[in-house]
Every structure is written in structure tokens, then in C-alpha cells.
Amino acid sequence: MAKLGYLIYESAMNKVPTEYSSLSVKEREDAIREKMFEVLGIDKYEKKSFRRAMRKHSAEVYEIIEDVATQILNNGDYAKNEFFNTFVELKNEALGDTNEFYIEGENSLEVVEFSGSHFNANRKRYDAGEKFGVEVKDYIVSCFEYAERIASGRVDFAKIIADMTVAINDKLSETAQTTFAAALAHLPSVFTLSGSFVEQDILTLAAHVQASTGEKPYAIGTAVALSKLQGKKDLSSYSSNMKEELNRNGRLSIWNGITCVELAQGHKKGTFDFTMDDNVVYFLSGGEKPVKMFLEGDAEYREVGATWDGRENADKSVEQEITYKAGCAVMYNKMLGKVVFE
């Protein structure tokens, strides 16, 4: 089963194991299906024998899928986007990490935690560094396919697993981003600014961040947000290099001495809504990663509605669910700044 799980994992990640390098995509899919049939104890797909085999061996099939999902979670594709690299401190129990995050206690500590449908905020003061854990919750990713199409090979099994894993990755990324955005709603008023572009007011906010942290802040936001930060441009005062950079990137990398870092934009799962607000620019200092995320344990798989489990859905579809536990909170002891353009 481990061998089959590895093959499905590699196919889902669009990688080809050495022993299958000479196979076409279709041949590789056939190989996956044949190995699945070996687990089920059948030679080929035939409706009646397949359903009987699934009744006997469904647990083994589910274990394979759980192994695949856990491998891809541990691979951490979700942690490779720019937002995670900039803002998220990630720990994974499956990789030997513990649910423990350390925060220096020089200033007031702000903790904002995602609770499924709302955010809880607490502000405390500590004279020394403190260790914290985040509350973990269940997350479920569901999809369905027609049972006969899966069994007969008209749907690529590896693609189904890959799609479910992408959904997990997207959900983790979205959770981290929305938790971060909600946390900054609790900043003191001197560190927030809303309205039309007023350069002097923005520079004053950045000065407050620097005075609070002792470090020069940098500005971070989407490409659209950073263009709003830099406002209307008087090109007559620009050097040739600045004009070239503006033409190439649409903005300057340094604005009034403040380094500007672009956040890649994305869509919320199943919608065309952006994950990041194009009207917001954040001011941070140092290497602070305020979002704390913890993954607990392995993924679990279950299938509902299959004809072989006696609970067939009316449309004969199969619901596939991967569940996993994760926790996400924002903890910071260095003040951040937030500018909202209206």
C-alpha cells in the first residue's frame, strides 16, 4: 500500500518516479489502477466484483488515500507562497514540531485567534518572554465524483486526490490571511489610517511604527495597494533609473526611504474574490512573523454514498472527505501599521 500511495503522491504532484519514467500519462494511470485492483484482490474492473471487493477492502484503500494526503500536507506547498514566507510561523506535529510559540515580552502582546465563524481578541502585558499554543480545530474538504466513473477509469484517481489536496492548501492559506487581516482590526488608532491618499499622514504612521519597534518599517501589500501608496507621480523629479523601474514594475521598490514588498494576490476557494485587500498596505519591522499556524496529526479520509457501503446517494455520487486539524492565531509584541485607502 505504501508503494501505491507513493505513486499516487508523485502523480498528484506532477512528478514521475524513475521506474515509471518511460510510461505515458495514460500508462501511469493504468498502473495506479492495476495496483489498486491488487489491493482489492481483483484483476480488472467489473461492476459486481468491484463492489464486493470494496466491501471487503475499503479500509485498505482509505489508508492509502490518508497516506497520500498526509504526504502532500507535509510537503507544504501552501507554505511556499509569499504571504506564508513573510507572515506565518508554521509548525507541523507530523514533522516533530510541538504546539508552542515563543513571544518576547517587552511590550503588550496581542492575540487574535480564528474560531471558525469569528475571531477572539485578547491583549495582555508580559514582563518576560512567554510560550503559547494555538487552539486546533477540525477542517473538512469535500468533493464528489460518480462511483462508476472512478472505478472504470474515466476519472484519474490521482487527479481527484490532487484536487482535494489543493483545496486543503488553499484553505490553509486563506485561513492564515483572513486571521492576519482580522488581527490588525484591533490595532491602536495611532497605528491605523483610513481615507484618501495623504503622503504626510502615511509617513507619520510609519514613524510611529519605527518609534515603537526601534526599527525602520517596510511597506507590504498587493501590487494594486502599493501603487495606491505611492500615489500620483511627478516624473519630472525622477532619475532615469527610477523611470525605468517604474516602467518595468509599475511602482518603485523604495518609496520615501521605505522598502515596498509586493504580496501575490489570490482567489478565495470557489470564488473570484481576492484573498488580500487591494486597498490595504501594512507597515512591519524586522523579521516578525505574527501569524502562528500549527498542523496536528495526520489527515483522515472517508467516503460516503458509495454503493458498496450501503448508503448510496440519490444521484449515485461519492462524497470524498479529507479531514485534518489545524490552529491559527496572530500573536505579536511589536506594533504594526495599517493604511486603508478609500
Short mmCIF file of C-alpha atoms in Angstrom, two decimals:
data_model
loop_
_atom_site.label_atom_id
_atom_site.label_comp_id
_atom_site.label_asym_id
_atom_site.label_seq_id
_atom_site.Cartn_x
_atom_site.Cartn_y
_atom_site.Cartn_z
CA MET A 1 0.00 0.00 0.00
CA ALA A 2 2.86 2.35 0.79
CA LYS A 3 4.21 1.84 -2.72
CA LEU A 4 0.84 2.68 -4.24
CA GLY A 5 0.48 5.69 -2.00
CA TYR A 6 3.88 6.95 -3.14
CA LEU A 7 2.91 6.54 -6.79
CA ILE A 8 -0.33 8.44 -6.32
CA TYR A 9 1.55 11.14 -4.42
CA GLU A 10 4.13 11.57 -7.17
CA SER A 11 1.44 11.68 -9.85
CA ALA A 12 -0.60 14.19 -7.85
CA MET A 13 2.49 16.42 -7.60
CA ASN A 14 3.09 16.00 -11.33
CA LYS A 15 6.31 14.12 -10.67
CA VAL A 16 7.23 10.82 -12.27
CA PRO A 17 9.05 8.14 -10.22
CA THR A 18 12.12 6.76 -12.00
CA GLU A 19 10.58 3.34 -12.54
CA TYR A 20 7.66 4.95 -14.39
CA SER A 21 9.70 7.46 -16.40
CA SER A 22 9.18 5.53 -19.62
CA LEU A 23 5.39 5.43 -19.23
CA SER A 24 2.94 7.82 -20.79
CA VAL A 25 0.39 9.61 -18.62
CA LYS A 26 -2.29 7.09 -19.56
CA GLU A 27 0.02 4.16 -18.85
CA ARG A 28 0.89 5.62 -15.46
CA GLU A 29 -2.82 6.00 -14.64
CA ASP A 30 -3.40 2.40 -15.69
CA ALA A 31 -0.55 1.32 -13.43
CA ILE A 32 -2.16 3.11 -10.48
CA ARG A 33 -5.47 1.43 -11.23
CA GLU A 34 -3.88 -2.01 -11.56
CA LYS A 35 -2.15 -1.65 -8.21
CA MET A 36 -5.42 -0.57 -6.66
CA PHE A 37 -7.04 -3.70 -8.06
CA GLU A 38 -4.22 -5.75 -6.49
CA VAL A 39 -5.15 -4.30 -3.10
CA LEU A 40 -8.77 -5.16 -3.80
CA GLY A 41 -7.90 -8.68 -4.94
CA ILE A 42 -9.39 -8.36 -8.45
CA ASP A 43 -7.87 -8.48 -11.92
CA LYS A 44 -9.92 -5.79 -13.66
CA TYR A 45 -12.90 -3.55 -13.23
CA GLU A 46 -16.25 -5.26 -13.35
CA LYS A 47 -19.15 -3.65 -11.56
CA LYS A 48 -20.27 -6.53 -9.36
CA SER A 49 -16.83 -7.83 -8.39
CA PHE A 50 -15.57 -4.29 -7.74
CA ARG A 51 -18.38 -3.51 -5.29
CA ARG A 52 -17.87 -6.78 -3.47
CA ALA A 53 -14.12 -6.12 -3.24
CA MET A 54 -14.69 -2.63 -1.86
CA ARG A 55 -16.90 -4.03 0.87
CA LYS A 56 -14.03 -6.30 1.90
CA HIS A 57 -11.05 -3.99 1.40
CA SER A 58 -12.32 -0.39 1.70
CA ALA A 59 -10.24 0.19 4.87
CA GLU A 60 -7.01 -0.59 2.98
CA VAL A 61 -8.00 1.80 0.17
CA TYR A 62 -8.76 4.55 2.68
CA GLU A 63 -5.38 4.08 4.35
CA ILE A 64 -3.68 4.67 1.01
CA ILE A 65 -5.57 7.91 0.49
CA GLU A 66 -4.80 9.09 4.02
CA ASP A 67 -1.10 8.43 3.43
CA VAL A 68 -1.18 10.44 0.21
CA ALA A 69 -2.97 13.42 1.76
CA THR A 70 -0.62 13.43 4.74
CA GLN A 71 2.43 13.34 2.46
CA ILE A 72 1.24 16.34 0.50
CA LEU A 73 0.35 18.25 3.67
CA ASN A 74 3.86 17.59 4.96
CA ASN A 75 5.33 18.71 1.66
CA GLY A 76 3.94 22.14 2.49
CA ASP A 77 3.12 23.68 -0.87
CA TYR A 78 0.79 26.08 0.94
CA ALA A 79 3.78 27.41 2.88
CA LYS A 80 5.71 28.34 -0.24
CA ASN A 81 3.66 31.36 -1.26
CA GLU A 82 4.85 34.86 -0.45
CA PHE A 83 2.34 35.51 2.31
CA PHE A 84 3.46 32.44 4.29
CA ASN A 85 7.12 33.30 3.78
CA THR A 86 6.53 36.82 5.11
CA PHE A 87 3.93 36.47 7.86
CA VAL A 88 3.47 32.85 9.00
CA GLU A 89 5.44 30.81 11.50
CA LEU A 90 4.37 27.25 10.69
CA LYS A 91 4.74 24.15 12.84
CA ASN A 92 3.68 20.61 11.95
CA GLU A 93 3.34 17.85 14.54
CA ALA A 94 3.95 15.21 11.85
CA LEU A 95 7.42 16.72 11.35
CA GLY A 96 8.24 16.61 15.05
CA ASP A 97 7.12 20.13 16.00
CA THR A 98 5.12 20.95 19.12
CA ASN A 99 2.24 23.40 19.52
CA GLU A 100 4.40 26.01 21.19
CA PHE A 101 5.32 29.51 20.03
CA TYR A 102 7.61 31.92 21.86
CA ILE A 103 6.96 35.67 22.01
CA GLU A 104 9.25 38.24 23.59
CA GLY A 105 7.53 40.10 26.41
CA GLU A 106 8.89 43.62 26.07
CA ASN A 107 5.55 45.09 25.02
CA SER A 108 1.85 44.32 25.20
CA LEU A 109 1.02 41.07 23.48
CA GLU A 110 -1.93 40.96 21.09
CA VAL A 111 -3.50 37.55 20.44
CA VAL A 112 -6.25 37.14 17.84
CA GLU A 113 -7.47 33.62 17.19
CA PHE A 114 -9.76 32.25 14.49
CA SER A 115 -12.70 30.34 15.99
CA GLY A 116 -14.45 29.07 12.89
CA SER A 117 -17.07 31.79 12.48
CA HIS A 118 -15.49 34.70 14.37
CA PHE A 119 -12.25 35.99 15.89
CA ASN A 120 -11.41 36.28 19.58
CA ALA A 121 -9.03 39.04 20.64
CA ASN A 122 -7.10 39.40 23.88
CA ARG A 123 -4.45 41.94 24.84
CA LYS A 124 -2.07 41.16 27.71
CA ARG A 125 1.22 42.51 29.03
CA TYR A 126 4.20 40.36 29.98
CA ASP A 127 7.48 41.39 31.56
CA ALA A 128 9.30 38.35 30.17
CA GLY A 129 9.01 36.15 27.13
CA GLU A 130 6.07 33.74 27.06
CA LYS A 131 5.25 30.48 25.31
CA PHE A 132 1.84 29.94 23.75
CA GLY A 133 -0.09 27.26 21.92
CA VAL A 134 -2.91 27.79 19.43
CA GLU A 135 -6.28 26.09 19.61
CA VAL A 136 -6.71 23.46 16.90
CA LYS A 137 -9.96 22.77 15.08
CA ASP A 138 -11.24 20.29 12.52
CA TYR A 139 -11.23 21.25 8.86
CA ILE A 140 -13.01 19.21 6.20
CA VAL A 141 -12.50 19.29 2.45
CA SER A 142 -15.17 17.52 0.41
CA CYS A 143 -15.62 16.62 -3.23
CA PHE A 144 -17.60 14.04 -5.14
CA GLU A 145 -17.39 12.01 -8.31
CA TYR A 146 -19.57 9.37 -9.87
CA ALA A 147 -18.60 5.98 -8.47
CA GLU A 148 -18.75 4.14 -11.76
CA ARG A 149 -16.53 6.72 -13.47
CA ILE A 150 -13.89 6.36 -10.77
CA ALA A 151 -13.90 2.58 -10.90
CA SER A 152 -13.98 2.29 -14.68
CA GLY A 153 -11.04 4.62 -15.16
CA ARG A 154 -12.86 7.53 -16.80
CA VAL A 155 -11.61 9.81 -14.00
CA ASP A 156 -7.95 9.95 -12.98
CA PHE A 157 -7.77 8.85 -9.35
CA ALA A 158 -4.58 10.84 -8.77
CA LYS A 159 -6.27 13.99 -10.05
CA ILE A 160 -9.08 13.62 -7.52
CA ILE A 161 -6.55 13.37 -4.69
CA ALA A 162 -4.57 16.28 -6.12
CA ASP A 163 -7.69 18.46 -6.31
CA MET A 164 -8.59 17.67 -2.71
CA THR A 165 -5.08 18.46 -1.59
CA VAL A 166 -5.10 21.78 -3.47
CA ALA A 167 -8.32 22.56 -1.62
CA ILE A 168 -6.56 21.89 1.71
CA ASN A 169 -3.63 24.10 0.71
CA ASP A 170 -5.95 26.91 -0.39
CA LYS A 171 -7.95 26.67 2.85
CA LEU A 172 -4.81 26.89 4.99
CA SER A 173 -3.57 29.90 3.04
CA GLU A 174 -6.95 31.61 3.21
CA THR A 175 -7.22 30.93 6.96
CA ALA A 176 -3.79 32.46 7.59
CA GLN A 177 -4.58 35.55 5.52
CA THR A 178 -8.03 36.19 7.00
CA THR A 179 -6.73 35.67 10.55
CA PHE A 180 -3.96 38.19 9.91
CA ALA A 181 -6.36 40.74 8.43
CA ALA A 182 -8.76 40.36 11.38
CA ALA A 183 -5.94 40.81 13.90
CA LEU A 184 -5.00 44.19 12.53
CA ALA A 185 -8.54 45.42 13.16
CA HIS A 186 -7.52 45.63 16.85
CA LEU A 187 -4.55 47.96 16.42
CA PRO A 188 -4.46 51.21 18.44
CA SER A 189 -5.80 54.16 16.43
CA VAL A 190 -2.38 55.80 16.07
CA PHE A 191 -1.25 52.78 14.03
CA THR A 192 -4.20 52.82 11.62
CA LEU A 193 -5.13 55.24 8.88
CA SER A 194 -8.14 55.34 6.56
CA GLY A 195 -9.12 57.71 3.80
CA SER A 196 -7.72 59.22 0.65
CA PHE A 197 -4.00 59.41 -0.07
CA VAL A 198 -2.21 61.93 2.15
CA GLU A 199 1.53 61.34 1.99
CA GLN A 200 2.41 63.16 5.20
CA ASP A 201 -0.14 61.19 7.25
CA ILE A 202 1.22 57.88 5.93
CA LEU A 203 4.78 58.87 6.75
CA THR A 204 3.66 59.86 10.25
CA LEU A 205 2.12 56.40 10.76
CA ALA A 206 5.35 54.77 9.57
CA ALA A 207 7.26 56.95 12.05
CA HIS A 208 5.01 55.68 14.88
CA VAL A 209 5.82 52.09 13.91
CA GLN A 210 9.54 52.87 13.90
CA ALA A 211 9.35 54.70 17.24
CA SER A 212 7.52 51.74 18.78
CA THR A 213 9.80 48.99 17.46
CA GLY A 214 13.12 50.77 17.15
CA GLU A 215 13.42 49.50 13.58
CA LYS A 216 12.65 51.08 10.24
CA PRO A 217 9.43 49.56 8.87
CA TYR A 218 8.78 48.29 5.39
CA ALA A 219 5.50 48.50 3.47
CA ILE A 220 3.81 45.35 2.23
CA GLY A 221 0.70 44.91 0.09
CA THR A 222 -0.60 43.75 -3.27
CA ALA A 223 0.65 45.41 -6.45
CA VAL A 224 -2.55 47.48 -6.61
CA ALA A 225 -2.27 48.54 -2.96
CA LEU A 226 1.37 49.57 -3.33
CA SER A 227 0.52 51.65 -6.41
CA LYS A 228 -2.07 53.49 -4.28
CA LEU A 229 0.54 54.00 -1.56
CA GLN A 230 2.87 55.73 -3.97
CA GLY A 231 0.10 57.99 -5.25
CA LYS A 232 0.37 60.29 -8.22
CA LYS A 233 3.88 60.52 -9.56
CA ASP A 234 5.77 63.63 -10.58
CA LEU A 235 8.07 62.11 -13.17
CA SER A 236 9.99 65.36 -13.58
CA SER A 237 11.80 64.65 -10.32
CA TYR A 238 12.58 61.01 -11.21
CA SER A 239 16.00 59.84 -12.30
CA SER A 240 16.34 57.72 -15.45
CA ASN A 241 16.78 54.61 -13.29
CA MET A 242 13.61 55.39 -11.34
CA LYS A 243 11.68 55.89 -14.55
CA GLU A 244 12.97 52.59 -15.89
CA GLU A 245 11.97 50.79 -12.67
CA LEU A 246 8.53 52.40 -12.76
CA ASN A 247 8.06 51.34 -16.37
CA ARG A 248 9.20 47.82 -15.59
CA ASN A 249 7.32 47.21 -12.31
CA GLY A 250 4.60 49.85 -12.24
CA ARG A 251 5.97 51.19 -8.94
CA LEU A 252 9.20 51.94 -7.10
CA SER A 253 10.84 49.39 -4.81
CA ILE A 254 11.66 52.19 -2.34
CA TRP A 255 9.16 54.96 -1.59
CA ASN A 256 10.27 57.86 0.61
CA GLY A 257 13.02 55.66 2.02
CA ILE A 258 10.58 52.83 2.81
CA THR A 259 11.11 49.46 1.12
CA CYS A 260 7.94 48.18 -0.60
CA VAL A 261 7.30 44.42 -0.74
CA GLU A 262 4.62 43.02 -3.04
CA LEU A 263 2.22 40.31 -1.85
CA ALA A 264 0.97 37.96 -4.54
CA GLN A 265 -2.82 38.18 -4.94
CA GLY A 266 -5.03 35.08 -4.98
CA HIS A 267 -8.66 33.97 -5.14
CA LYS A 268 -10.69 32.54 -2.28
CA LYS A 269 -11.57 28.91 -2.93
CA GLY A 270 -14.53 28.53 -5.26
CA THR A 271 -14.91 32.27 -5.88
CA PHE A 272 -13.40 35.15 -7.82
CA ASP A 273 -13.00 37.16 -4.61
CA PHE A 274 -9.45 38.21 -3.80
CA THR A 275 -7.82 36.83 -0.65
CA MET A 276 -5.94 40.07 0.00
CA ASP A 277 -7.45 43.56 0.12
CA ASP A 278 -6.16 45.77 -2.70
CA ASN A 279 -6.92 48.85 -0.61
CA VAL A 280 -4.66 47.97 2.34
CA VAL A 281 -0.94 48.43 2.93
CA TYR A 282 0.75 47.11 6.10
CA PHE A 283 3.83 48.51 7.79
CA LEU A 284 6.00 45.95 9.63
CA SER A 285 9.52 45.92 11.02
CA GLY A 286 12.19 43.26 11.46
CA GLY A 287 11.61 39.59 10.79
CA GLU A 288 8.43 39.34 12.83
CA LYS A 289 6.06 36.58 11.68
CA PRO A 290 2.86 37.38 13.57
CA VAL A 291 0.69 34.54 12.22
CA LYS A 292 1.21 31.31 14.14
CA MET A 293 -0.13 28.13 12.49
CA PHE A 294 0.03 24.58 13.81
CA LEU A 295 -0.93 21.37 12.00
CA GLU A 296 -1.84 18.50 14.31
CA GLY A 297 -1.62 14.83 13.37
CA ASP A 298 -2.35 13.11 10.09
CA ALA A 299 -5.14 13.56 7.58
CA GLU A 300 -8.11 11.20 7.74
CA TYR A 301 -10.20 10.03 4.80
CA ARG A 302 -13.75 8.76 4.49
CA GLU A 303 -16.13 8.08 1.65
CA VAL A 304 -19.91 8.47 1.89
CA GLY A 305 -22.55 7.47 -0.64
CA ALA A 306 -20.77 4.60 -2.36
CA THR A 307 -22.97 1.70 -3.41
CA TRP A 308 -20.60 -0.69 -1.64
CA ASP A 309 -21.19 0.88 1.78
CA GLY A 310 -24.97 0.54 1.63
CA ARG A 311 -25.56 4.33 1.74
CA GLU A 312 -25.84 5.25 -1.90
CA ASN A 313 -26.62 8.88 -2.70
CA ALA A 314 -29.66 9.54 -4.82
CA ASP A 315 -27.50 10.71 -7.74
CA LYS A 316 -25.06 7.81 -7.26
CA SER A 317 -22.28 10.24 -6.45
CA VAL A 318 -19.50 9.50 -3.98
CA GLU A 319 -18.58 12.14 -1.39
CA GLN A 320 -14.90 12.05 -0.51
CA GLU A 321 -13.78 13.91 2.60
CA ILE A 322 -10.31 14.58 3.94
CA THR A 323 -10.25 15.92 7.49
CA TYR A 324 -7.30 17.45 9.30
CA LYS A 325 -6.70 19.51 12.43
CA ALA A 326 -5.10 22.94 12.34
CA GLY A 327 -4.87 26.00 14.52
CA CYS A 328 -4.18 29.60 13.55
CA ALA A 329 -3.68 32.73 15.64
CA VAL A 330 -1.92 36.07 15.38
CA MET A 331 0.49 36.92 18.19
CA TYR A 332 2.73 39.96 18.12
CA ASN A 333 4.53 42.20 20.55
CA LYS A 334 5.81 44.69 18.00
CA MET A 335 3.35 47.24 16.69
CA LEU A 336 2.30 47.10 13.07
CA GLY A 337 0.77 49.80 10.93
CA LYS A 338 -2.22 49.61 8.60
CA VAL A 339 -3.29 52.06 5.89
CA VAL A 340 -6.68 51.65 4.19
CA PHE A 341 -7.28 53.63 1.02
CA GLU A 342 -10.88 54.67 0.41
#
